[in-house]
PDB file of C-alpha atoms in Angstrom:
ATOM      1  CA  MET K   1      27.736  60.897  49.372  1.00  0.00           C
ATOM      2  CA  ALA K   2      25.089  57.746  48.577  1.00  0.00           C
ATOM      3  CA  LYS K   3      26.355  54.538  47.445  1.00  0.00           C
ATOM      4  CA  ILE K   4      24.210  54.127  44.090  1.00  0.00           C
ATOM      5  CA  LEU K   5      23.109  50.654  42.223  1.00  0.00           C
ATOM      6  CA  ILE K   6      21.705  50.712  38.662  1.00  0.00           C
ATOM      7  CA  VAL K   7      19.480  48.081  37.581  1.00  0.00           C
ATOM      8  CA  GLN K   8      19.136  47.956  33.741  1.00  0.00           C
ATOM      9  CA  GLY K   9      16.342  45.887  33.091  1.00  0.00           C
ATOM     10  CA  HIS K  10      15.796  45.751  29.276  1.00  0.00           C
ATOM     11  CA  PRO K  11      16.273  42.398  28.287  1.00  0.00           C
ATOM     12  CA  ASP K  12      17.598  42.954  24.602  1.00  0.00           C
ATOM     13  CA  GLY K  13      21.371  43.144  25.342  1.00  0.00           C
ATOM     14  CA  ALA K  14      22.404  43.170  21.775  1.00  0.00           C
ATOM     15  CA  GLU K  15      20.986  46.618  21.200  1.00  0.00           C
ATOM     16  CA  ARG K  16      20.617  49.918  23.000  1.00  0.00           C
ATOM     17  CA  HIS K  17      17.537  51.243  23.929  1.00  0.00           C
ATOM     18  CA  LEU K  18      16.652  54.378  25.774  1.00  0.00           C
ATOM     19  CA  CYS K  19      16.737  52.670  29.006  1.00  0.00           C
ATOM     20  CA  HIS K  20      20.176  52.424  28.643  1.00  0.00           C
ATOM     21  CA  ALA K  21      20.619  56.000  27.661  1.00  0.00           C
ATOM     22  CA  LEU K  22      18.881  56.675  30.394  1.00  0.00           C
ATOM     23  CA  ALA K  23      20.243  54.477  33.096  1.00  0.00           C
ATOM     24  CA  ASP K  24      23.520  56.127  31.244  1.00  0.00           C
ATOM     25  CA  ALA K  25      22.295  59.944  31.956  1.00  0.00           C
ATOM     26  CA  TYR K  26      21.421  59.220  35.695  1.00  0.00           C
ATOM     27  CA  ALA K  27      24.873  57.301  36.322  1.00  0.00           C
ATOM     28  CA  GLU K  28      26.621  60.805  35.044  1.00  0.00           C
ATOM     29  CA  GLY K  29      24.605  62.956  37.220  1.00  0.00           C
ATOM     30  CA  ALA K  30      25.236  60.729  40.467  1.00  0.00           C
ATOM     31  CA  GLN K  31      28.964  60.635  39.458  1.00  0.00           C
ATOM     32  CA  GLU K  32      28.510  64.169  39.116  1.00  0.00           C
ATOM     33  CA  GLY K  33      27.024  64.777  42.359  1.00  0.00           C
ATOM     34  CA  GLY K  34      29.961  62.537  44.021  1.00  0.00           C
ATOM     35  CA  HIS K  35      28.049  59.500  44.434  1.00  0.00           C
ATOM     36  CA  SER K  36      29.239  55.718  43.648  1.00  0.00           C
ATOM     37  CA  VAL K  37      28.103  53.743  40.902  1.00  0.00           C
ATOM     38  CA  SER K  38      27.842  50.360  40.577  1.00  0.00           C
ATOM     39  CA  ARG K  39      25.399  48.850  37.660  1.00  0.00           C
ATOM     40  CA  LEU K  40      23.826  45.177  36.842  1.00  0.00           C
ATOM     41  CA  GLU K  41      22.797  44.646  33.016  1.00  0.00           C
ATOM     42  CA  LEU K  42      20.329  42.384  33.310  1.00  0.00           C
ATOM     43  CA  ALA K  43      20.711  40.929  29.645  1.00  0.00           C
ATOM     44  CA  ARG K  44      24.207  40.097  30.790  1.00  0.00           C
ATOM     45  CA  MET K  45      23.298  37.882  33.393  1.00  0.00           C
ATOM     46  CA  ASP K  46      22.685  34.294  34.179  1.00  0.00           C
ATOM     47  CA  ILE K  47      19.183  34.363  35.540  1.00  0.00           C
ATOM     48  CA  PRO K  48      17.067  31.403  35.160  1.00  0.00           C
ATOM     49  CA  PHE K  49      13.702  31.066  36.089  1.00  0.00           C
ATOM     50  CA  LEU K  50      12.286  29.605  39.230  1.00  0.00           C
ATOM     51  CA  THR K  51       9.745  26.929  39.119  1.00  0.00           C
ATOM     52  CA  SER K  52       8.698  25.993  42.538  1.00  0.00           C
ATOM     53  CA  GLN K  53       8.570  27.551  45.626  1.00  0.00           C
ATOM     54  CA  LYS K  54      10.819  25.225  47.199  1.00  0.00           C
ATOM     55  CA  GLU K  55      13.559  26.113  44.766  1.00  0.00           C
ATOM     56  CA  GLN K  56      12.723  29.669  46.154  1.00  0.00           C
ATOM     57  CA  GLU K  57      13.308  29.105  49.787  1.00  0.00           C
ATOM     58  CA  GLY K  58      16.009  27.327  49.664  1.00  0.00           C
ATOM     59  CA  GLY K  59      17.510  26.349  46.335  1.00  0.00           C
ATOM     60  CA  VAL K  60      21.028  26.936  45.366  1.00  0.00           C
ATOM     61  CA  VAL K  61      21.808  30.749  44.573  1.00  0.00           C
ATOM     62  CA  GLY K  62      24.163  30.844  41.479  1.00  0.00           C
ATOM     63  CA  PRO K  63      26.991  33.370  41.616  1.00  0.00           C
ATOM     64  CA  ALA K  64      25.432  36.156  39.065  1.00  0.00           C
ATOM     65  CA  ILE K  65      22.725  36.270  41.705  1.00  0.00           C
ATOM     66  CA  ARG K  66      24.891  36.269  44.915  1.00  0.00           C
ATOM     67  CA  GLU K  67      26.903  38.993  43.277  1.00  0.00           C
ATOM     68  CA  ALA K  68      23.806  40.629  42.644  1.00  0.00           C
ATOM     69  CA  GLN K  69      22.872  40.210  46.281  1.00  0.00           C
ATOM     70  CA  ASP K  70      26.303  41.764  47.768  1.00  0.00           C
ATOM     71  CA  MET K  71      25.741  44.728  45.290  1.00  0.00           C
ATOM     72  CA  ILE K  72      22.035  45.146  46.753  1.00  0.00           C
ATOM     73  CA  ARG K  73      23.134  45.252  50.269  1.00  0.00           C
ATOM     74  CA  ALA K  74      26.102  47.688  49.891  1.00  0.00           C
ATOM     75  CA  ALA K  75      23.815  50.083  47.831  1.00  0.00           C
ATOM     76  CA  ASP K  76      22.177  52.946  49.900  1.00  0.00           C
ATOM     77  CA  HIS K  77      19.739  54.061  46.722  1.00  0.00           C
ATOM     78  CA  ILE K  78      18.854  51.812  43.749  1.00  0.00           C
ATOM     79  CA  LEU K  79      17.716  52.705  39.998  1.00  0.00           C
ATOM     80  CA  PHE K  80      15.672  50.040  38.134  1.00  0.00           C
ATOM     81  CA  VAL K  81      15.075  51.269  34.595  1.00  0.00           C
ATOM     82  CA  PHE K  82      13.003  48.859  32.438  1.00  0.00           C
ATOM     83  CA  PRO K  83      10.478  49.081  29.659  1.00  0.00           C
ATOM     84  CA  LEU K  84       6.834  48.183  30.018  1.00  0.00           C
ATOM     85  CA  TRP K  85       6.192  44.699  28.003  1.00  0.00           C
ATOM     86  CA  LEU K  86       2.243  43.453  27.961  1.00  0.00           C
ATOM     87  CA  GLY K  87       1.597  45.792  30.380  1.00  0.00           C
ATOM     88  CA  GLU K  88       4.335  44.621  33.207  1.00  0.00           C
ATOM     89  CA  MET K  89       7.919  44.396  33.708  1.00  0.00           C
ATOM     90  CA  PRO K  90       9.608  42.069  31.080  1.00  0.00           C
ATOM     91  CA  ALA K  91       9.833  38.503  32.240  1.00  0.00           C
ATOM     92  CA  LEU K  92      13.760  38.722  33.086  1.00  0.00           C
ATOM     93  CA  LEU K  93      13.561  41.769  35.233  1.00  0.00           C
ATOM     94  CA  LYS K  94      10.630  39.200  37.291  1.00  0.00           C
ATOM     95  CA  ALA K  95      12.805  36.140  37.169  1.00  0.00           C
ATOM     96  CA  PHE K  96      15.577  38.264  38.973  1.00  0.00           C
ATOM     97  CA  PHE K  97      13.562  39.948  41.772  1.00  0.00           C
ATOM     98  CA  GLU K  98      12.345  36.026  42.154  1.00  0.00           C
ATOM     99  CA  GLN K  99      15.930  34.843  42.617  1.00  0.00           C
ATOM    100  CA  VAL K 100      17.274  37.706  44.360  1.00  0.00           C
ATOM    101  CA  ALA K 101      14.756  38.203  46.944  1.00  0.00           C
ATOM    102  CA  ARG K 102      15.424  35.192  48.674  1.00  0.00           C
ATOM    103  CA  PRO K 103      14.431  34.292  52.707  1.00  0.00           C
ATOM    104  CA  GLY K 104      17.310  35.231  54.629  1.00  0.00           C
ATOM    105  CA  PHE K 105      18.843  38.018  52.149  1.00  0.00           C
ATOM    106  CA  ALA K 106      15.267  40.146  51.443  1.00  0.00           C
ATOM    107  CA  TYR K 107      12.921  38.824  53.897  1.00  0.00           C
ATOM    108  CA  ASP K 108      12.565  36.856  57.165  1.00  0.00           C
ATOM    109  CA  LEU K 109      10.627  34.172  56.292  1.00  0.00           C
ATOM    110  CA  GLY K 110       9.302  33.257  59.707  1.00  0.00           C
ATOM    111  CA  GLY K 111       8.415  37.086  60.604  1.00  0.00           C
ATOM    112  CA  SER K 112       5.191  39.280  60.330  1.00  0.00           C
ATOM    113  CA  PRO K 113       4.340  39.861  56.839  1.00  0.00           C
ATOM    114  CA  LEU K 114       4.063  43.475  57.503  1.00  0.00           C
ATOM    115  CA  ARG K 115       7.640  43.992  59.388  1.00  0.00           C
ATOM    116  CA  SER K 116       9.277  41.137  57.297  1.00  0.00           C
ATOM    117  CA  GLY K 117      11.800  43.251  55.171  1.00  0.00           C
ATOM    118  CA  LEU K 118      15.171  42.773  55.475  1.00  0.00           C
ATOM    119  CA  LEU K 119      16.413  45.773  53.275  1.00  0.00           C
ATOM    120  CA  ARG K 120      15.349  48.755  55.403  1.00  0.00           C
ATOM    121  CA  GLY K 121      17.320  51.758  55.011  1.00  0.00           C
ATOM    122  CA  LYS K 122      17.456  51.624  51.341  1.00  0.00           C
ATOM    123  CA  SER K 123      15.676  53.957  48.925  1.00  0.00           C
ATOM    124  CA  ALA K 124      14.735  53.266  45.118  1.00  0.00           C
ATOM    125  CA  ARG K 125      13.380  54.744  41.768  1.00  0.00           C
ATOM    126  CA  ILE K 126      11.440  53.138  39.412  1.00  0.00           C
ATOM    127  CA  VAL K 127      12.026  54.858  35.510  1.00  0.00           C
ATOM    128  CA  ILE K 128       9.423  52.561  33.360  1.00  0.00           C
ATOM    129  CA  THR K 129       9.273  53.743  29.582  1.00  0.00           C
ATOM    130  CA  MET K 130       5.997  52.971  27.691  1.00  0.00           C
ATOM    131  CA  GLY K 131       4.556  53.711  24.043  1.00  0.00           C
ATOM    132  CA  MET K 132       1.282  54.454  25.449  1.00  0.00           C
ATOM    133  CA  PRO K 133       0.697  58.037  27.090  1.00  0.00           C
ATOM    134  CA  ALA K 134       2.017  57.826  30.687  1.00  0.00           C
ATOM    135  CA  PHE K 135      -1.053  59.087  31.928  1.00  0.00           C
ATOM    136  CA  VAL K 136      -3.479  56.678  30.307  1.00  0.00           C
ATOM    137  CA  TYR K 137      -1.129  54.139  32.074  1.00  0.00           C
ATOM    138  CA  ARG K 138      -1.877  55.929  35.254  1.00  0.00           C
ATOM    139  CA  LEU K 139      -5.661  56.547  34.769  1.00  0.00           C
ATOM    140  CA  TYR K 140      -7.036  53.828  32.643  1.00  0.00           C
ATOM    141  CA  TYR K 141      -4.757  51.033  33.621  1.00  0.00           C
ATOM    142  CA  GLY K 142      -3.927  52.182  37.516  1.00  0.00           C
ATOM    143  CA  SER K 143      -0.474  51.912  37.218  1.00  0.00           C
ATOM    144  CA  HIS K 144      -1.004  48.285  38.548  1.00  0.00           C
ATOM    145  CA  SER K 145       2.557  46.887  37.391  1.00  0.00           C
ATOM    146  CA  LEU K 146       4.471  49.508  39.321  1.00  0.00           C
ATOM    147  CA  LYS K 147       2.234  49.643  42.359  1.00  0.00           C
ATOM    148  CA  ALA K 148       2.659  45.659  42.150  1.00  0.00           C
ATOM    149  CA  MET K 149       6.300  46.457  42.145  1.00  0.00           C
ATOM    150  CA  LYS K 150       6.677  49.264  44.822  1.00  0.00           C
ATOM    151  CA  ILE K 151       4.369  47.042  47.374  1.00  0.00           C
ATOM    152  CA  GLY K 152       4.543  43.215  46.326  1.00  0.00           C
ATOM    153  CA  ILE K 153       8.369  43.942  46.223  1.00  0.00           C
ATOM    154  CA  LEU K 154      10.044  46.338  47.103  1.00  0.00           C
ATOM    155  CA  ARG K 155       8.386  47.649  50.180  1.00  0.00           C
ATOM    156  CA  PHE K 156       7.851  43.976  50.909  1.00  0.00           C
ATOM    157  CA  VAL K 157      11.677  43.969  51.305  1.00  0.00           C
ATOM    158  CA  GLY K 158      12.067  46.641  53.689  1.00  0.00           C
ATOM    159  CA  ILE K 159      12.678  49.269  50.455  1.00  0.00           C
ATOM    160  CA  ALA K 160      11.465  52.845  50.894  1.00  0.00           C
ATOM    161  CA  PRO K 161      10.973  55.553  49.721  1.00  0.00           C
ATOM    162  CA  ILE K 162      10.134  54.139  46.487  1.00  0.00           C
ATOM    163  CA  ARG K 163       9.751  56.904  43.746  1.00  0.00           C
ATOM    164  CA  SER K 164       8.663  56.621  40.407  1.00  0.00           C
ATOM    165  CA  THR K 165       9.233  58.163  36.772  1.00  0.00           C
ATOM    166  CA  LEU K 166       6.614  57.092  34.128  1.00  0.00           C
ATOM    167  CA  ILE K 167       8.062  57.654  30.441  1.00  0.00           C
ATOM    168  CA  GLY K 168       5.475  57.824  27.711  1.00  0.00           C
ATOM    169  CA  MET K 169       4.741  57.943  24.179  1.00  0.00           C
ATOM    170  CA  VAL K 170       8.460  56.399  23.401  1.00  0.00           C
ATOM    171  CA  GLY K 171       9.273  55.941  19.777  1.00  0.00           C
ATOM    172  CA  SER K 172       6.169  58.636  18.630  1.00  0.00           C
ATOM    173  CA  LYS K 173       7.445  61.522  16.941  1.00  0.00           C
ATOM    174  CA  ARG K 174       6.842  63.914  19.540  1.00  0.00           C
ATOM    175  CA  PHE K 175       9.024  61.906  22.148  1.00  0.00           C
ATOM    176  CA  ASP K 176      11.678  64.293  23.729  1.00  0.00           C
ATOM    177  CA  GLY K 177      14.290  61.726  24.648  1.00  0.00           C
ATOM    178  CA  GLY K 178      16.516  64.895  25.465  1.00  0.00           C
ATOM    179  CA  SER K 179      14.657  66.490  28.265  1.00  0.00           C
ATOM    180  CA  TRP K 180      14.257  62.805  29.807  1.00  0.00           C
ATOM    181  CA  LEU K 181      17.966  62.653  29.692  1.00  0.00           C
ATOM    182  CA  ASP K 182      18.145  65.770  31.133  1.00  0.00           C
ATOM    183  CA  LYS K 183      15.862  65.137  34.196  1.00  0.00           C
ATOM    184  CA  MET K 184      17.646  61.604  35.022  1.00  0.00           C
ATOM    185  CA  LEU K 185      20.559  63.787  35.018  1.00  0.00           C
ATOM    186  CA  ARG K 186      19.193  65.379  37.524  1.00  0.00           C
ATOM    187  CA  LEU K 187      18.342  63.071  39.428  1.00  0.00           C
ATOM    188  CA  GLY K 188      21.475  60.996  39.349  1.00  0.00           C
ATOM    189  CA  ARG K 189      23.266  64.306  41.059  1.00  0.00           C
ATOM    190  CA  MET K 190      20.630  64.413  43.817  1.00  0.00           C
ATOM    191  CA  ALA K 191      20.827  60.281  44.660  1.00  0.00           C
ATOM    192  CA  ARG K 192      17.117  60.353  44.188  1.00  0.00           C
TER     193      ARG K 192
END
């Protein structure tokens, strides 16, 4: 059975959103499937923004980030759930990646750019919610932020395979949240 880490990346910690319900459904399915689940709620963490390359490569790693690194290290599979904001991941999630993906933990600073990832052997799923139709995000916008996360962050640090789920039309009258919760439950059972 897999060790699963769920990273709930919605930056609003004051209210529950669809991202929270999706993460909960995935966790429920994973536990039903016999997998162990740990969770990070980014809105409840102290995640300072980095302001220089020097800080990223050699600055102090705070206790919340060190704990997140330990959870990532222990995981076999990582689920990232977040809303699309202005065509990108929320700034808090980007700050999390910049803090967590430090040299020596996530990649080898002196290694080959194509083989420097230190987190090999882990898989991931990215779940992005958005107000626009998912096919518009794919076809018109080219899924650019999804590609950047897959290639520029996760694959760079060695995580593969990386699967994705794009949930569009959130907030519209035609949106069927129940079917997405069922899908997340099924994906959780399979640790995919």
